[in-house]
Amino acid sequence: LIMISKYANFLKSLDTSTESRLSPVKVLFEPYSPALLQVILWARAKEGLINEVDGAVIHRIAAEVGMTTGDARKAISILGHAATLAEMDPSDSLTEAHSQRAIDIVEANELLHEVLAAPWHARVFTLAIATFGDGGTTMGGAYKKYVELCNLVGWKPRSYRCIAGIVNQNRDKFIMAER
């Protein structure tokens, strides 16, 4: 049986009897470097794009993805979105402006997916943080806003300690949301 997950802690979500029965062997795949991502993106661009591709576009996408996740699927998705934007423009070539808009679209979709996958109270807390805008807030300020939002919809708010636990478990996601 072969199981593939992009989450390193996937096995911890299984009960111990299931995990021991599987006798797992972990194989970790290293993220792609920006240079390898460029090779992959050039191959995809030559295979499937009608428009001319500016070399700076490939470099920008590879650098952005290579420095964050190293995920080739994400890089290819961004290239595909950029190509769609160029076709809608209509433009004879993919430009850096297309690639930047595509990066923004893919990152917004990823953030939206993370929020929608979160438990309800984590979503409400995320909304509470978002209401502060670029000025930011403290954990206490965000918790007060969260309590207000829960009261507004008639929910019993979770304790400060519970919400702090959610934030600590998902710290990387909350930091990503700050960008």
Coordinates of N, CA and C in Angstrom, one line a residue:
L1 N 0.9 -1.2 0.0 CA 0.0 0.0 0.0 C 0.9 1.2 0.0
I2 N 0.7 2.1 -0.9 CA 1.4 3.4 -1.0 C 0.5 4.5 -0.7
M3 N 0.8 5.3 0.2 CA 0.0 6.5 0.6 C 0.9 7.7 0.4
I4 N 0.3 8.8 -0.2 CA 1.1 10.0 -0.5 C 0.3 11.1 0.2
S5 N 1.0 12.0 0.9 CA 0.4 13.1 1.5 C 1.4 14.3 1.5
K6 N 0.8 15.5 1.3 CA 1.7 16.6 1.3 C 1.9 17.2 2.7
Y7 N 1.2 16.5 3.7 CA 1.4 16.9 5.1 C 2.2 15.9 5.8
A8 N 3.3 16.3 6.4 CA 4.2 15.4 7.1 C 3.6 14.7 8.3
N9 N 2.7 15.4 8.9 CA 2.1 14.8 10.2 C 0.8 14.0 9.9
F10 N 0.6 13.6 8.7 CA -0.6 12.9 8.3 C -0.9 11.7 9.2
L11 N 0.2 10.9 9.4 CA 0.0 9.6 10.2 C -0.4 9.9 11.6
K12 N -0.1 11.1 12.2 CA -0.5 11.4 13.5 C -2.0 11.5 13.6
S13 N -2.7 11.7 12.5 CA -4.2 11.9 12.6 C -4.8 10.5 12.6
L14 N -4.1 9.4 12.4 CA -4.6 8.1 12.4 C -4.6 7.6 13.9
D15 N -5.5 6.6 14.2 CA -5.3 6.0 15.6 C -4.1 5.1 15.6
T16 N -3.6 4.9 16.7 CA -2.3 4.2 16.9 C -2.3 2.7 16.3
S17 N -3.5 2.1 16.4 CA -3.6 0.7 15.9 C -3.4 0.7 14.4
T18 N -4.1 1.7 13.7 CA -4.0 1.7 12.3 C -2.6 2.1 11.9
E19 N -1.9 3.0 12.5 CA -0.6 3.4 12.2 C 0.4 2.3 12.3
S20 N 0.3 1.5 13.4 CA 1.2 0.4 13.6 C 0.9 -0.7 12.6
R21 N -0.3 -0.9 12.2 CA -0.6 -1.9 11.2 C 0.0 -1.6 9.9
L22 N 0.1 -0.3 9.6 CA 0.6 0.1 8.3 C 2.1 -0.1 8.2
S23 N 2.8 -0.1 9.3 CA 4.3 -0.1 9.4 C 4.9 0.9 8.4
P24 N 4.6 2.2 8.6 CA 4.9 3.2 7.6 C 6.4 3.4 7.4
V25 N 6.8 3.6 6.2 CA 8.2 4.1 5.9 C 8.0 5.4 5.2
K26 N 8.6 6.4 5.8 CA 8.4 7.8 5.3 C 9.5 8.1 4.3
V27 N 9.1 8.6 3.2 CA 10.0 9.1 2.1 C 9.6 10.6 1.9
L28 N 10.6 11.4 2.2 CA 10.3 12.9 2.1 C 10.9 13.3 0.8
F29 N 10.2 14.0 0.0 CA 10.6 14.6 -1.2 C 11.0 16.1 -1.0
E30 N 12.2 16.4 -1.4 CA 12.7 17.7 -1.2 C 12.0 18.7 -2.2
P31 N 11.7 19.9 -1.8 CA 11.1 20.9 -2.7 C 12.0 21.2 -3.8
Y32 N 11.4 21.5 -5.0 CA 12.2 21.9 -6.1 C 12.9 23.3 -5.9
S33 N 14.0 23.4 -6.4 CA 14.8 24.7 -6.3 C 14.2 25.6 -7.5
P34 N 14.5 26.9 -7.4 CA 14.0 27.8 -8.4 C 14.6 27.4 -9.8
A35 N 15.9 26.9 -9.8 CA 16.5 26.5 -11.1 C 15.8 25.3 -11.7
L36 N 15.4 24.3 -10.9 CA 14.7 23.2 -11.4 C 13.3 23.5 -11.8
L37 N 12.7 24.4 -11.1 CA 11.3 24.9 -11.5 C 11.3 25.6 -12.8
Q38 N 12.4 26.4 -13.1 CA 12.5 27.0 -14.4 C 12.6 26.0 -15.5
V39 N 13.3 24.9 -15.3 CA 13.4 23.9 -16.3 C 12.0 23.3 -16.6
I40 N 11.3 23.0 -15.5 CA 9.9 22.4 -15.6 C 9.0 23.4 -16.3
L41 N 9.1 24.7 -15.9 CA 8.1 25.6 -16.5 C 8.4 25.9 -18.0
W42 N 9.7 25.9 -18.4 CA 10.1 26.1 -19.8 C 9.5 24.9 -20.6
A43 N 9.7 23.7 -20.1 CA 9.1 22.5 -20.8 C 7.6 22.6 -21.0
R44 N 6.9 23.0 -19.9 CA 5.5 23.2 -20.0 C 5.1 24.3 -20.9
A45 N 5.8 25.4 -20.9 CA 5.5 26.5 -21.8 C 5.7 26.1 -23.3
K46 N 6.7 25.4 -23.6 CA 7.0 25.0 -25.0 C 5.9 24.0 -25.4
E47 N 5.4 23.1 -24.5 CA 4.4 22.1 -24.8 C 3.1 22.7 -25.1
G48 N 2.6 23.6 -24.2 CA 1.2 23.9 -24.2 C 0.8 25.3 -24.4
L49 N 1.8 26.3 -24.6 CA 1.4 27.7 -24.7 C 1.5 28.2 -26.1
I50 N 0.5 28.8 -26.6 CA 0.5 29.4 -27.9 C 1.2 30.8 -27.8
N51 N 1.0 31.5 -26.8 CA 1.6 32.8 -26.6 C 3.2 32.7 -26.4
E52 N 3.8 33.8 -26.8 CA 5.3 33.9 -26.6 C 5.4 34.2 -25.1
V53 N 6.5 33.5 -24.5 CA 6.7 33.7 -23.0 C 8.0 34.5 -22.8
D54 N 7.8 35.6 -22.1 CA 9.0 36.4 -21.7 C 9.8 35.6 -20.6
G55 N 11.1 35.5 -20.8 CA 11.9 34.7 -19.8 C 11.8 35.2 -18.4
A56 N 11.5 36.5 -18.3 CA 11.3 37.1 -16.9 C 10.1 36.5 -16.2
V57 N 9.1 36.1 -17.0 CA 7.9 35.5 -16.4 C 8.3 34.1 -15.8
I58 N 9.0 33.3 -16.5 CA 9.4 32.0 -16.0 C 10.3 32.2 -14.8
H59 N 11.2 33.1 -14.8 CA 12.1 33.4 -13.7 C 11.3 33.9 -12.5
R60 N 10.4 34.7 -12.7 CA 9.6 35.3 -11.6 C 8.8 34.2 -10.9
I61 N 8.1 33.4 -11.7 CA 7.3 32.3 -11.1 C 8.1 31.3 -10.4
A62 N 9.2 30.9 -11.0 CA 10.1 29.9 -10.4 C 10.8 30.5 -9.1
A63 N 11.1 31.7 -9.1 CA 11.7 32.3 -7.9 C 10.7 32.4 -6.8
E64 N 9.5 32.9 -7.1 CA 8.4 33.0 -6.1 C 8.1 31.7 -5.5
V65 N 7.8 30.7 -6.3 CA 7.5 29.3 -5.8 C 8.6 28.6 -5.2
G66 N 9.8 28.8 -5.8 CA 11.0 28.1 -5.2 C 11.4 28.6 -3.8
M67 N 11.2 29.8 -3.6 CA 11.5 30.4 -2.3 C 10.5 30.1 -1.2
T68 N 9.3 29.8 -1.6 CA 8.2 29.5 -0.6 C 7.9 28.0 -0.4
T69 N 7.5 27.3 -1.4 CA 7.1 25.9 -1.3 C 7.9 25.0 -2.1
G70 N 8.4 25.4 -3.2 CA 9.1 24.5 -4.1 C 8.2 23.5 -4.8
D71 N 6.9 23.8 -4.8 CA 5.9 22.9 -5.4 C 5.7 23.1 -6.9
A72 N 6.1 22.1 -7.7 CA 6.0 22.3 -9.1 C 4.6 22.4 -9.6
R73 N 3.6 21.7 -8.9 CA 2.2 21.9 -9.3 C 1.7 23.3 -9.1
K74 N 2.2 24.0 -8.1 CA 1.8 25.4 -7.8 C 2.4 26.3 -8.9
A75 N 3.7 26.0 -9.3 CA 4.3 26.8 -10.3 C 3.6 26.6 -11.7
I76 N 3.2 25.4 -12.0 CA 2.5 25.1 -13.2 C 1.2 25.8 -13.2
S77 N 0.5 25.7 -12.1 CA -0.8 26.4 -12.0 C -0.7 27.9 -12.2
I78 N 0.3 28.5 -11.6 CA 0.5 29.9 -11.8 C 0.8 30.2 -13.3
L79 N 1.6 29.4 -13.9 CA 1.9 29.6 -15.4 C 0.6 29.5 -16.2
G80 N -0.2 28.5 -15.8 CA -1.5 28.3 -16.5 C -2.5 29.5 -16.3
H81 N -2.5 30.0 -15.1 CA -3.4 31.2 -14.8 C -2.8 32.4 -15.6
A82 N -1.5 32.6 -15.6 CA -0.9 33.7 -16.4 C -1.2 33.6 -17.9
A83 N -1.2 32.4 -18.4 CA -1.5 32.2 -19.8 C -3.0 32.6 -20.1
T84 N -3.8 32.2 -19.2 CA -5.3 32.5 -19.3 C -5.5 34.0 -19.3
L85 N -4.8 34.7 -18.4 CA -4.9 36.1 -18.3 C -4.4 36.8 -19.6
A86 N -3.3 36.3 -20.1 CA -2.7 36.8 -21.4 C -3.7 36.6 -22.5
E87 N -4.4 35.5 -22.6 CA -5.3 35.2 -23.6 C -6.6 36.1 -23.5
M88 N -7.0 36.4 -22.3 CA -8.1 37.3 -22.0 C -7.8 38.7 -22.3
D89 N -6.5 39.1 -22.3 CA -6.1 40.5 -22.4 C -6.5 41.1 -23.8
P90 N -6.5 40.7 -24.9 CA -5.6 39.6 -25.5 C -4.2 40.2 -25.7
S91 N -3.2 39.4 -25.5 CA -1.8 39.8 -25.6 C -1.1 38.7 -26.4
D92 N -0.1 39.2 -27.1 CA 0.7 38.3 -27.9 C 1.7 37.5 -27.1
S93 N 2.0 38.0 -25.9 CA 3.0 37.3 -25.0 C 2.5 37.4 -23.6
L94 N 3.1 36.5 -22.8 CA 2.9 36.5 -21.3 C 3.9 37.5 -20.8
T95 N 3.4 38.4 -20.0 CA 4.2 39.4 -19.4 C 4.4 39.2 -17.9
E96 N 5.3 40.0 -17.3 CA 5.4 39.9 -15.8 C 4.2 40.4 -15.1
A97 N 3.4 41.3 -15.7 CA 2.2 41.7 -15.1 C 1.2 40.5 -15.0
H98 N 1.1 39.7 -16.1 CA 0.3 38.6 -16.1 C 0.7 37.6 -15.0
S99 N 2.0 37.4 -14.9 CA 2.5 36.4 -13.9 C 2.2 36.9 -12.4
Q100 N 2.4 38.2 -12.2 CA 2.1 38.7 -10.8 C 0.6 38.6 -10.5
R101 N -0.3 38.9 -11.4 CA -1.7 38.7 -11.2 C -2.0 37.3 -10.9
A102 N -1.4 36.4 -11.7 CA -1.6 34.9 -11.5 C -1.1 34.5 -10.1
I103 N 0.0 35.0 -9.7 CA 0.6 34.6 -8.4 C -0.4 35.1 -7.3
D104 N -1.0 36.3 -7.4 CA -1.9 36.8 -6.5 C -3.2 35.9 -6.5
I105 N -3.7 35.5 -7.6 CA -4.9 34.7 -7.7 C -4.7 33.3 -7.0
V106 N -3.6 32.7 -7.3 CA -3.3 31.4 -6.8 C -3.1 31.5 -5.3
E107 N -2.4 32.5 -4.8 CA -2.2 32.6 -3.3 C -3.5 32.9 -2.6
A108 N -4.4 33.7 -3.2 CA -5.7 34.0 -2.6 C -6.5 32.8 -2.6
N109 N -6.5 32.0 -3.6 CA -7.3 30.7 -3.7 C -6.8 29.8 -2.6
E110 N -5.4 29.7 -2.4 CA -4.9 28.8 -1.3 C -5.3 29.3 0.1
L111 N -5.3 30.6 0.3 CA -5.7 31.1 1.6 C -7.2 30.8 1.8
L112 N -8.0 31.1 0.8 CA -9.4 30.8 0.9 C -9.7 29.3 1.2
H113 N -9.0 28.4 0.5 CA -9.1 27.0 0.8 C -8.8 26.7 2.3
E114 N -7.7 27.3 2.8 CA -7.3 27.0 4.2 C -8.4 27.5 5.1
V115 N -8.9 28.7 4.9 CA -9.9 29.2 5.8 C -11.2 28.3 5.7
L116 N -11.6 27.9 4.5 CA -12.8 27.1 4.4 C -12.6 25.7 5.0
A117 N -11.4 25.2 5.1 CA -11.1 23.9 5.6 C -11.1 23.9 7.2
A118 N -11.0 25.1 7.7 CA -10.8 25.3 9.2 C -12.1 25.1 9.9
P119 N -12.0 24.7 11.2 CA -13.3 24.6 12.0 C -14.0 26.0 12.1
W120 N -15.3 26.0 12.4 CA -16.1 27.2 12.4 C -15.5 28.3 13.3
H121 N -15.1 27.9 14.5 CA -14.6 29.0 15.4 C -13.3 29.5 14.9
A122 N -12.5 28.7 14.2 CA -11.2 29.3 13.7 C -11.6 30.2 12.5
R123 N -12.6 29.9 11.8 CA -13.0 30.8 10.7 C -13.5 32.2 11.3
V124 N -14.3 32.1 12.3 CA -14.8 33.3 13.0 C -13.6 34.1 13.5
F125 N -12.6 33.5 14.1 CA -11.5 34.2 14.7 C -10.7 34.8 13.5
T126 N -10.5 34.1 12.4 CA -9.9 34.7 11.2 C -10.6 35.9 10.8
L127 N -11.9 35.9 10.7 CA -12.7 37.1 10.4 C -12.5 38.2 11.4
A128 N -12.4 37.8 12.6 CA -12.1 38.9 13.7 C -10.8 39.6 13.4
I129 N -9.8 38.8 13.0 CA -8.4 39.4 12.7 C -8.6 40.3 11.5
A130 N -9.3 39.8 10.5 CA -9.4 40.5 9.2 C -10.1 41.9 9.4
T131 N -10.9 42.0 10.4 CA -11.7 43.3 10.6 C -10.7 44.4 11.0
F132 N -9.5 44.1 11.5 CA -8.6 45.1 11.9 C -7.8 45.7 10.7
G133 N -7.9 45.0 9.6 CA -7.2 45.5 8.4 C -5.7 45.5 8.5
D134 N -5.0 46.5 7.8 CA -3.5 46.5 7.8 C -2.9 46.9 9.1
G135 N -3.7 47.6 10.0 CA -3.2 48.1 11.3 C -2.8 47.0 12.2
G136 N -3.4 45.8 12.0 CA -3.1 44.6 12.9 C -3.7 44.8 14.3
T137 N -3.5 43.8 15.1 CA -4.0 43.9 16.5 C -3.3 42.9 17.3
T138 N -3.6 42.9 18.6 CA -3.0 41.9 19.5 C -3.9 40.7 19.6
M139 N -3.4 39.7 20.2 CA -4.3 38.5 20.4 C -5.5 38.8 21.2
G140 N -5.3 39.6 22.3 CA -6.4 40.0 23.1 C -7.5 40.8 22.4
G141 N -7.0 41.7 21.5 CA -8.0 42.5 20.7 C -8.7 41.7 19.7
A142 N -8.0 40.7 19.1 CA -8.7 39.8 18.2 C -9.7 38.9 18.9
Y143 N -9.3 38.5 20.1 CA -10.2 37.6 20.9 C -11.5 38.4 21.2
K144 N -11.4 39.6 21.7 CA -12.6 40.4 22.0 C -13.5 40.6 20.8
K145 N -12.9 40.8 19.6 CA -13.7 40.9 18.4 C -14.4 39.6 18.1
Y146 N -13.6 38.5 18.3 CA -14.2 37.1 18.1 C -15.4 36.9 18.9
V147 N -15.3 37.3 20.2 CA -16.4 37.1 21.1 C -17.6 37.9 20.7
E148 N -17.4 39.2 20.2 CA -18.5 40.0 19.7 C -19.1 39.3 18.5
L149 N -18.3 38.7 17.6 CA -18.9 38.1 16.4 C -19.7 36.8 16.8
C150 N -19.2 36.1 17.7 CA -19.9 34.9 18.2 C -21.3 35.3 18.8
N151 N -21.2 36.3 19.6 CA -22.5 36.8 20.3 C -23.5 37.3 19.2
L152 N -22.9 37.9 18.2 CA -23.8 38.4 17.1 C -24.6 37.3 16.4
V153 N -23.9 36.1 16.2 CA -24.6 35.0 15.6 C -25.2 34.0 16.5
G154 N -25.1 34.3 17.8 CA -25.7 33.4 18.8 C -24.9 32.2 19.2
W155 N -23.6 32.2 19.0 CA -22.8 31.1 19.3 C -22.1 31.3 20.7
K156 N -21.8 30.3 21.4 CA -21.0 30.4 22.6 C -19.6 30.4 22.2
P157 N -18.9 31.5 22.6 CA -17.5 31.6 22.2 C -16.6 30.6 22.9
R158 N -15.6 30.1 22.2 CA -14.6 29.2 22.9 C -13.8 30.1 23.8
S159 N -13.1 29.4 24.8 CA -12.3 30.1 25.7 C -11.0 30.7 25.0
Y160 N -10.5 31.7 25.7 CA -9.3 32.4 25.2 C -8.2 31.3 25.0
R161 N -8.1 30.4 25.9 CA -7.0 29.4 25.9 C -7.3 28.5 24.6
C162 N -8.5 28.1 24.4 CA -8.8 27.3 23.2 C -8.4 28.0 21.9
I163 N -8.8 29.2 21.8 CA -8.5 30.0 20.6 C -7.0 30.2 20.4
A164 N -6.3 30.4 21.5 CA -4.8 30.5 21.5 C -4.2 29.2 21.0
G165 N -4.8 28.1 21.4 CA -4.3 26.8 20.9 C -4.5 26.7 19.4
I166 N -5.7 27.1 18.9 CA -5.9 27.1 17.5 C -4.9 27.9 16.7
V167 N -4.6 29.1 17.3 CA -3.6 30.0 16.6 C -2.2 29.3 16.6
N168 N -1.8 28.8 17.8 CA -0.5 28.1 17.9 C -0.4 26.9 16.9
Q169 N -1.5 26.1 16.8 CA -1.4 25.0 15.9 C -1.3 25.4 14.4
N170 N -1.9 26.6 14.1 CA -1.9 27.1 12.7 C -1.1 28.3 12.5
R171 N -0.1 28.5 13.3 CA 0.7 29.8 13.3 C 1.1 30.1 11.8
D172 N 1.6 29.1 11.1 CA 2.1 29.4 9.7 C 1.0 29.9 8.8
K173 N -0.2 29.4 9.0 CA -1.4 29.9 8.2 C -1.8 31.3 8.6
F174 N -1.7 31.6 9.9 CA -2.0 33.0 10.3 C -1.0 34.0 9.8
I175 N 0.3 33.5 9.8 CA 1.4 34.4 9.3 C 1.2 34.6 7.8
M176 N 0.8 33.5 7.1 CA 0.6 33.7 5.6 C -0.5 34.7 5.4
A177 N -1.6 34.7 6.2 CA -2.7 35.6 6.0 C -2.3 37.0 6.2
E178 N -1.2 37.3 6.9 CA -0.7 38.7 7.1 C -0.2 39.3 5.8
R179 N 0.3 38.5 4.9 CA 0.9 39.0 3.7 C 0.0 39.9 2.9

